[in-house]
mmCIF file of C-alpha atoms in Angstrom:
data_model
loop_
_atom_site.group_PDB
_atom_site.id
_atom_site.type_symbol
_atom_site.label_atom_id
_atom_site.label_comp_id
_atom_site.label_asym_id
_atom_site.label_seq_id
_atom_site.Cartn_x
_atom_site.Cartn_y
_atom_site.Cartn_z
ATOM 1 C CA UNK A 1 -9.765 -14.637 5.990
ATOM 2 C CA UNK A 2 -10.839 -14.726 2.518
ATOM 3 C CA UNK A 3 -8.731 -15.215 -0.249
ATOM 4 C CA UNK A 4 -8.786 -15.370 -4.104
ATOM 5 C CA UNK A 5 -6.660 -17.223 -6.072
ATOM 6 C CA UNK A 6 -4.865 -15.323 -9.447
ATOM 7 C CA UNK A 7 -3.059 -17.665 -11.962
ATOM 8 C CA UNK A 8 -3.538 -18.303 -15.444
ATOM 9 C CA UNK A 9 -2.687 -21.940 -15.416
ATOM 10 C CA UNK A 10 -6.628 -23.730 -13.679
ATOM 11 C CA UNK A 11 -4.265 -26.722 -12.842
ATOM 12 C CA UNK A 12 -2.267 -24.387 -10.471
ATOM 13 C CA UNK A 13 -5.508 -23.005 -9.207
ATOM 14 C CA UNK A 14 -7.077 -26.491 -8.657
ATOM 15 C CA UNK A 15 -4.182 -27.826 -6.457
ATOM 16 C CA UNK A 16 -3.563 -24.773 -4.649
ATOM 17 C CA UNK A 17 -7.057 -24.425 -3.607
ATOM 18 C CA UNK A 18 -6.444 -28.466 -2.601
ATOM 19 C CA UNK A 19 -3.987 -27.472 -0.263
ATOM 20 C CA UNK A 20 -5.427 -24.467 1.211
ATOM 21 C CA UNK A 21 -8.457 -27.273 2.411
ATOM 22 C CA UNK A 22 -5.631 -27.820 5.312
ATOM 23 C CA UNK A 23 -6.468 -23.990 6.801
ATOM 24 C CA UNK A 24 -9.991 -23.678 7.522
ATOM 25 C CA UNK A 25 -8.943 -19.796 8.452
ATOM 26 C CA UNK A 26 -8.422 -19.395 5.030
ATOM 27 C CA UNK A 27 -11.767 -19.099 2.676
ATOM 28 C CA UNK A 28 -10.987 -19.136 -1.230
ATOM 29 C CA UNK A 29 -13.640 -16.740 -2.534
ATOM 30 C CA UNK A 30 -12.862 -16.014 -6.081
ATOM 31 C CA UNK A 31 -10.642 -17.173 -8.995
ATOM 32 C CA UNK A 32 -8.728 -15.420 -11.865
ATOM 33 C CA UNK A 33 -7.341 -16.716 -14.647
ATOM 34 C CA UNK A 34 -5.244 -13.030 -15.828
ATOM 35 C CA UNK A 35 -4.505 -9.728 -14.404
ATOM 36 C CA UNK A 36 -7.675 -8.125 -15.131
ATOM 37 C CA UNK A 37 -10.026 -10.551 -14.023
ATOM 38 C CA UNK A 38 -7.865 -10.314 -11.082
ATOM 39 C CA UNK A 39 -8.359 -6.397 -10.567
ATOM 40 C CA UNK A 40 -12.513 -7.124 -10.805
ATOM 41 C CA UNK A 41 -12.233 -9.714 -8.135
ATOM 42 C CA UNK A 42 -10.230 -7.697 -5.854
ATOM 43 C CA UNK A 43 -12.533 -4.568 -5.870
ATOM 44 C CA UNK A 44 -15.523 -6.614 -6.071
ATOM 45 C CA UNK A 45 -14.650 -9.405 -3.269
ATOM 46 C CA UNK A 46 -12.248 -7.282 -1.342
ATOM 47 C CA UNK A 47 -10.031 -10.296 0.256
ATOM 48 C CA UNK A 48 -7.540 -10.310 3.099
ATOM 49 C CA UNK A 49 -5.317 -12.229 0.709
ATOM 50 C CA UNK A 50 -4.378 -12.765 -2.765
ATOM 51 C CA UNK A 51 -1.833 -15.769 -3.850
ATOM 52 C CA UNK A 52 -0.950 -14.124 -7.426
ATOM 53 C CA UNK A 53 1.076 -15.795 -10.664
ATOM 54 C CA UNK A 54 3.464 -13.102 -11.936
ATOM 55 C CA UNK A 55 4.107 -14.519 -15.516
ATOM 56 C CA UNK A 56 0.302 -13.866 -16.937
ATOM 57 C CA UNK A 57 -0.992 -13.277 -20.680
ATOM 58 C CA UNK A 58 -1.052 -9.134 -21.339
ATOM 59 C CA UNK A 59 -0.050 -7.656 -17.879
ATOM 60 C CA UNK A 60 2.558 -9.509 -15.039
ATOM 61 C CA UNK A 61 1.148 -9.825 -11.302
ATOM 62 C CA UNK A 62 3.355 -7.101 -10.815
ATOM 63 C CA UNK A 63 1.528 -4.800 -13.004
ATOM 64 C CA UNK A 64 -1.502 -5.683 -11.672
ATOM 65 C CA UNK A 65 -0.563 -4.702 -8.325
ATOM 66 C CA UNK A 66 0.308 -1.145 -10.007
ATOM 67 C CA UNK A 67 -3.340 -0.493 -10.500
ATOM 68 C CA UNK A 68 -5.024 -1.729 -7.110
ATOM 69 C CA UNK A 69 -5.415 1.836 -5.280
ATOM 70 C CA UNK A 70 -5.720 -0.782 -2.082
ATOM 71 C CA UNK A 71 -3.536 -3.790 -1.725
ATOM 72 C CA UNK A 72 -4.716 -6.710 -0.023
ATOM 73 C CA UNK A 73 -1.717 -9.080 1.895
ATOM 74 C CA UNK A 74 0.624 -11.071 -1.318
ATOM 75 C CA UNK A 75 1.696 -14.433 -1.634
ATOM 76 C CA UNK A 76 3.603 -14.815 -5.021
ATOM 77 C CA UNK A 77 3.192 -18.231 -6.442
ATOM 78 C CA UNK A 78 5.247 -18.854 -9.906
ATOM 79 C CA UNK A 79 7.547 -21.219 -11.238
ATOM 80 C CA UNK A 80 10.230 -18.676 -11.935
ATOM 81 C CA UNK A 81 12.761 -18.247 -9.176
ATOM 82 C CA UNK A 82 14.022 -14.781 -10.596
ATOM 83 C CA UNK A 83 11.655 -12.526 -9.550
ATOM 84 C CA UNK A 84 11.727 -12.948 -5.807
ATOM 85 C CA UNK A 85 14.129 -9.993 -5.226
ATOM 86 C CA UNK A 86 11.878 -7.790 -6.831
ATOM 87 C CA UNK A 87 8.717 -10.026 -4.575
ATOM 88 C CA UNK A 88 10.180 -9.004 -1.467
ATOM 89 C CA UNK A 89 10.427 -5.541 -2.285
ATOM 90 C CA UNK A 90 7.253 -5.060 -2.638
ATOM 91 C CA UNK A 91 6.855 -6.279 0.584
ATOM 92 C CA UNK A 92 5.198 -9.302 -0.110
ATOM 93 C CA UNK A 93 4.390 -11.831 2.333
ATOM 94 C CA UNK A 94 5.899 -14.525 1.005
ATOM 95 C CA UNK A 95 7.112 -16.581 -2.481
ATOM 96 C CA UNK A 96 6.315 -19.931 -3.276
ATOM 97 C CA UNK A 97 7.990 -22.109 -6.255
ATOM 98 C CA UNK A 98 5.271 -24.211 -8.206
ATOM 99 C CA UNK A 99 4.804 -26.859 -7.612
ATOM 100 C CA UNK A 100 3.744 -25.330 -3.894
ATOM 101 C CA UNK A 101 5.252 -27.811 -0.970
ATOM 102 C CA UNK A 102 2.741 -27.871 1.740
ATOM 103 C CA UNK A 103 5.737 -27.254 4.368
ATOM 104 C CA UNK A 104 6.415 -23.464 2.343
ATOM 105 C CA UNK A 105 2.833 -23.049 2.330
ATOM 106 C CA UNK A 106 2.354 -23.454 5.687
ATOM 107 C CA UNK A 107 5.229 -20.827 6.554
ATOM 108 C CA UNK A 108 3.230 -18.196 4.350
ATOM 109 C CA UNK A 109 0.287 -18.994 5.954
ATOM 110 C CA UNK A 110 2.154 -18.779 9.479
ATOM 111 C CA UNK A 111 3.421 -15.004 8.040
ATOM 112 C CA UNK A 112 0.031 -13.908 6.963
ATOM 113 C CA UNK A 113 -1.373 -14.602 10.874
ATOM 114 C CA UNK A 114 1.632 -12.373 11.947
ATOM 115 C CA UNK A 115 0.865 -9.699 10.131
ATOM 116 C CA UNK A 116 -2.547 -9.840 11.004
ATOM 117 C CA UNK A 117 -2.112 -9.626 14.301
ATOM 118 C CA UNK A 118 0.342 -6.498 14.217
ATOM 119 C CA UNK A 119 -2.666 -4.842 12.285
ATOM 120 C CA UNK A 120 -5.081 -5.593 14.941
ATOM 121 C CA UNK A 121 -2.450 -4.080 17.255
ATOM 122 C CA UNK A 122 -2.480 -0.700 15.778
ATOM 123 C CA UNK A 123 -6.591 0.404 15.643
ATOM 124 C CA UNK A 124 -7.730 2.151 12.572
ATOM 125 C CA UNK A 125 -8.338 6.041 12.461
ATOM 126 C CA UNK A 126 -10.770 6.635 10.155
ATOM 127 C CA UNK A 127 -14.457 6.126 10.646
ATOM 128 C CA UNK A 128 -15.444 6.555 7.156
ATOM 129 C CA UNK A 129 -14.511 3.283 4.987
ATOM 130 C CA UNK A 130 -14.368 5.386 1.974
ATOM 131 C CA UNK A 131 -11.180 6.954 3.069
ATOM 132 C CA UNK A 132 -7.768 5.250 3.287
ATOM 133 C CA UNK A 133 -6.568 4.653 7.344
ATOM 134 C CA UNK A 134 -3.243 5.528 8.296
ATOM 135 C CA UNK A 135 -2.765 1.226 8.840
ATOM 136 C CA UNK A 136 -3.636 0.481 5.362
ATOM 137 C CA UNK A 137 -1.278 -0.702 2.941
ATOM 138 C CA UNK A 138 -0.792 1.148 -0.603
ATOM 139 C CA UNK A 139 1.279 -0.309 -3.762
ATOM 140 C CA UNK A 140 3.797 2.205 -5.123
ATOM 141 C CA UNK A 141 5.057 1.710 -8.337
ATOM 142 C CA UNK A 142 7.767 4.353 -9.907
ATOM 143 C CA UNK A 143 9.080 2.723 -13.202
ATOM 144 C CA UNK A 144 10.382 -0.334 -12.496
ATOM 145 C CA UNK A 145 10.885 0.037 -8.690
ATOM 146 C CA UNK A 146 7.167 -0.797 -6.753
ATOM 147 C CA UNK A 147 6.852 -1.056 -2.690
ATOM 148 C CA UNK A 148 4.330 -1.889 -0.334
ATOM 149 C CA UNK A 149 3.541 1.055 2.057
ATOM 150 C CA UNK A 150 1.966 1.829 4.667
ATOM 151 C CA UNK A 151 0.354 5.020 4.942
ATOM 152 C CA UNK A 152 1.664 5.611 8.386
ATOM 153 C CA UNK A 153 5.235 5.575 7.027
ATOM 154 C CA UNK A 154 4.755 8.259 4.375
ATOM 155 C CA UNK A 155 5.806 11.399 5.542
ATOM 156 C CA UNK A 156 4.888 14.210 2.579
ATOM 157 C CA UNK A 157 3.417 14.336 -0.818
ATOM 158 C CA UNK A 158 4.590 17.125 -2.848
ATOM 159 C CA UNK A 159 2.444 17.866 -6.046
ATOM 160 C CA UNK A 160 4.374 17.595 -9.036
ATOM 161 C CA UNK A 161 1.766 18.728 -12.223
ATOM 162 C CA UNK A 162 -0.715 15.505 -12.658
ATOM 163 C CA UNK A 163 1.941 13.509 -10.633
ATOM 164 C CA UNK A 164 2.665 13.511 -6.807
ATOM 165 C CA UNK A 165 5.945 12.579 -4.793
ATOM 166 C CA UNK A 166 5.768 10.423 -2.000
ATOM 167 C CA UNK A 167 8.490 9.994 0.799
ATOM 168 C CA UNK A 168 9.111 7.446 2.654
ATOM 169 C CA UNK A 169 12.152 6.196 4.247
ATOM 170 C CA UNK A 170 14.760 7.270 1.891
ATOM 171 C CA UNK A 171 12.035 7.103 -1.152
ATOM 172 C CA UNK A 172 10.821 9.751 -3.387
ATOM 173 C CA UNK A 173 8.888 8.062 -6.340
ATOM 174 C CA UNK A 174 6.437 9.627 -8.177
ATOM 175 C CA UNK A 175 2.633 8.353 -8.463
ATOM 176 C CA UNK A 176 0.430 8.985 -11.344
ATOM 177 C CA UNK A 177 -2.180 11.169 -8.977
ATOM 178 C CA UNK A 178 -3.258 14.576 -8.283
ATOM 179 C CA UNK A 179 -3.035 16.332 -5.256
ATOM 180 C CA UNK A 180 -6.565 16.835 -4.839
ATOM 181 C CA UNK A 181 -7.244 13.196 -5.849
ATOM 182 C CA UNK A 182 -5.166 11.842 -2.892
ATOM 183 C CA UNK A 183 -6.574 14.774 -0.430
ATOM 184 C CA UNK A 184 -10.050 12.970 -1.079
ATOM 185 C CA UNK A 185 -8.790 9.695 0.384
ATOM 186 C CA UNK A 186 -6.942 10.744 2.929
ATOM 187 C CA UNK A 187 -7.927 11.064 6.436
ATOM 188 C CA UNK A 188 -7.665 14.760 7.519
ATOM 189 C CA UNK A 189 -6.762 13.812 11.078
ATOM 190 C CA UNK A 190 -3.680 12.305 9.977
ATOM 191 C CA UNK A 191 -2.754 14.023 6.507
ATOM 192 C CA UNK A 192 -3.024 18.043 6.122
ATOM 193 C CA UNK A 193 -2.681 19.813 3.012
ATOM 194 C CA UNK A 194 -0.019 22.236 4.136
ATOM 195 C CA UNK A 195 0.161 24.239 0.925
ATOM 196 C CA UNK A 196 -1.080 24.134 -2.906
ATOM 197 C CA UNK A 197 1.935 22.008 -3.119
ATOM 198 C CA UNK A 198 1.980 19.575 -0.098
ATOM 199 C CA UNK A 199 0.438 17.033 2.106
ATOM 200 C CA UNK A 200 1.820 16.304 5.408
ATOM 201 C CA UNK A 201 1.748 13.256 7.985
ATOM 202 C CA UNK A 202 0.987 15.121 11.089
ATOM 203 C CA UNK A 203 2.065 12.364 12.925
ATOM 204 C CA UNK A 204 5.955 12.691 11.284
ATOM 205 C CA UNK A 205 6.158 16.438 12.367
ATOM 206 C CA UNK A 206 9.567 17.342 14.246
ATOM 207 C CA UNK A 207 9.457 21.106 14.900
ATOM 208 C CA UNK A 208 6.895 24.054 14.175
ATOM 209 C CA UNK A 209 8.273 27.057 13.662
ATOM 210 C CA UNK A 210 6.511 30.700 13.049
ATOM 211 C CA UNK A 211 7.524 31.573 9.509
ATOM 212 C CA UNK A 212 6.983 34.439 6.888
ATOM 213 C CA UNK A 213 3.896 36.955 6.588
ATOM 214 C CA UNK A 214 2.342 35.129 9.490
ATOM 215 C CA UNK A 215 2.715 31.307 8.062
ATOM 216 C CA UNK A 216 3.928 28.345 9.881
ATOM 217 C CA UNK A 217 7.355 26.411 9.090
ATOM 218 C CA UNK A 218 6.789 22.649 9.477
ATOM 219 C CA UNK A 219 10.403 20.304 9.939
ATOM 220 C CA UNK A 220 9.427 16.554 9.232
ATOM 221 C CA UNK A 221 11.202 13.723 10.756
ATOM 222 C CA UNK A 222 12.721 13.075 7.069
ATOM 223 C CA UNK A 223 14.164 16.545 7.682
ATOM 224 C CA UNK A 224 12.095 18.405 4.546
ATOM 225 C CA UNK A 225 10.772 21.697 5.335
ATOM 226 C CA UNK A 226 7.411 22.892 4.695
ATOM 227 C CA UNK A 227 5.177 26.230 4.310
ATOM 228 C CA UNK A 228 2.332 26.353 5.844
ATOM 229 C CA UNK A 229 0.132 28.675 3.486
ATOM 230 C CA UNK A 230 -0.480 31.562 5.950
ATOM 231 C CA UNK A 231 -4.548 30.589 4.992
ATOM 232 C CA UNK A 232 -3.915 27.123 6.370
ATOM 233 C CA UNK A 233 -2.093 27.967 9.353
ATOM 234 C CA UNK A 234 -5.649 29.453 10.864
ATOM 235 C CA UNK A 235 -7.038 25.890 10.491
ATOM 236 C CA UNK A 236 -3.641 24.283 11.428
ATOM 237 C CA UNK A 237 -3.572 25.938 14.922
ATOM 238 C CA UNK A 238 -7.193 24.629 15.360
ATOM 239 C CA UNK A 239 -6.448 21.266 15.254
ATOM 240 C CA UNK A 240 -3.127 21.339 16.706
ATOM 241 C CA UNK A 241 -4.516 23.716 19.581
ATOM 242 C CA UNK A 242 -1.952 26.383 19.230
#
């Protein structure tokens, strides 16, 4: 599994990388000294992993997270105790208190193979890399609230101007994206864009009802109804075999 390493301090960096020597499952492929550098390693490496500082010059590991459209598996590493609330809602794998004990790092490392193999469980829809499988993980960050989520768990997006809602559980934050930016990415066997207004998660549909001037009326498990635009209901009964 490869890994990159995101701390401002190169002291941190050197001994973590020291200790990592102990996991030959684990390959260190890059190193970042701030945020940004960060981001560029990330898209450019693509890593299983990422053991990230949160206290950075300019932008906090948390921000950084903000702006991956794809984020790889967490392990904070800082020498603030504070923030680990706010860690583990994110849903990050694990938080480790510099200086790192070998014992803690081998119960992240132990965490990490875990969820790895509940990913390899659950096989990937999508065919075409570009787009964003229904077992990937996406960060979520409304104000100061962020989440981890998987795209299996979100239910609807509902436009909302250059912003879109996204529910999951009992969340409704809102995402700086279009629509039709998040239609792109999304795989069409799992998402459907109901309406002008709405994407669904076929998967988290409860009831289909017939509805108005020949449309369809979708219940999700969350309990929202949706109109199906009486234009997308033709293609809706296609794939659904109706």
């Amino acid at each position: 599994m490869k890994a990159v390493l995101i701390d401002d301090e190169r002291l941190a960096r050197t001994e973590l990388k020291k200790l990592l020597m102990d996991f030959p499952e684990i390959e260190v492929v890059g190193e970042a000294a701030n945020a940004t550098e960060g981001i560029e390693s990330i898209e450019n490496l693509q890593p299983d992993l990422v053991f990230l500082d949160i206290q950075m010059p300019g932008k906090t590991g948390f921000d950084m997270l903000s702006e991956l459209e794809k984020a790889p598996h967490v392990i904070f590493t800082t020498a603030y105790d504070e923030y680990a609330l706010k860690a583990f809602e994110v849903n990050a794998l694990d938080y480790l208190l510099k200086p790192v004990e070998p014992k803690r790092l081998a119960d992240a490392i132990h965490k990490l193979h875990i969820a790895e193999e509940k990913e390899a469980m659950s096989p990937a829809i999508g065919t075409n890399r570009s787009l964003l499988s229904e077992n990937d993980q996406v960060f979520v960050k409304d104000g100061e609230r962020c989440w981890f989520v998987r795209l299996s768990d979100i239910r609807l997006f509902e436009s909302v101007g250059n912003y879109a809602k996204v529910f999951f559980g009992a969340n409704k934050p809102l995402i700086l994206k279009s629509l039709n930016a998040l239609e792109e990415r999304l795989d069409e066997k799992v998402f459907f864009r109901a309406n002008r207004k709405h994407i669904v998660n076929l998967r988290l549909i409860e009831k289909i009802e017939p509805y108005f001037n020949g449309g369809l009326l979708l219940e999700l498990k969350g309990g929202e109804k949706i109109e199906v635009s009486r234009r997308q209901t033709v293609k809706f009964k296609e794939m659904m075999s109706l």
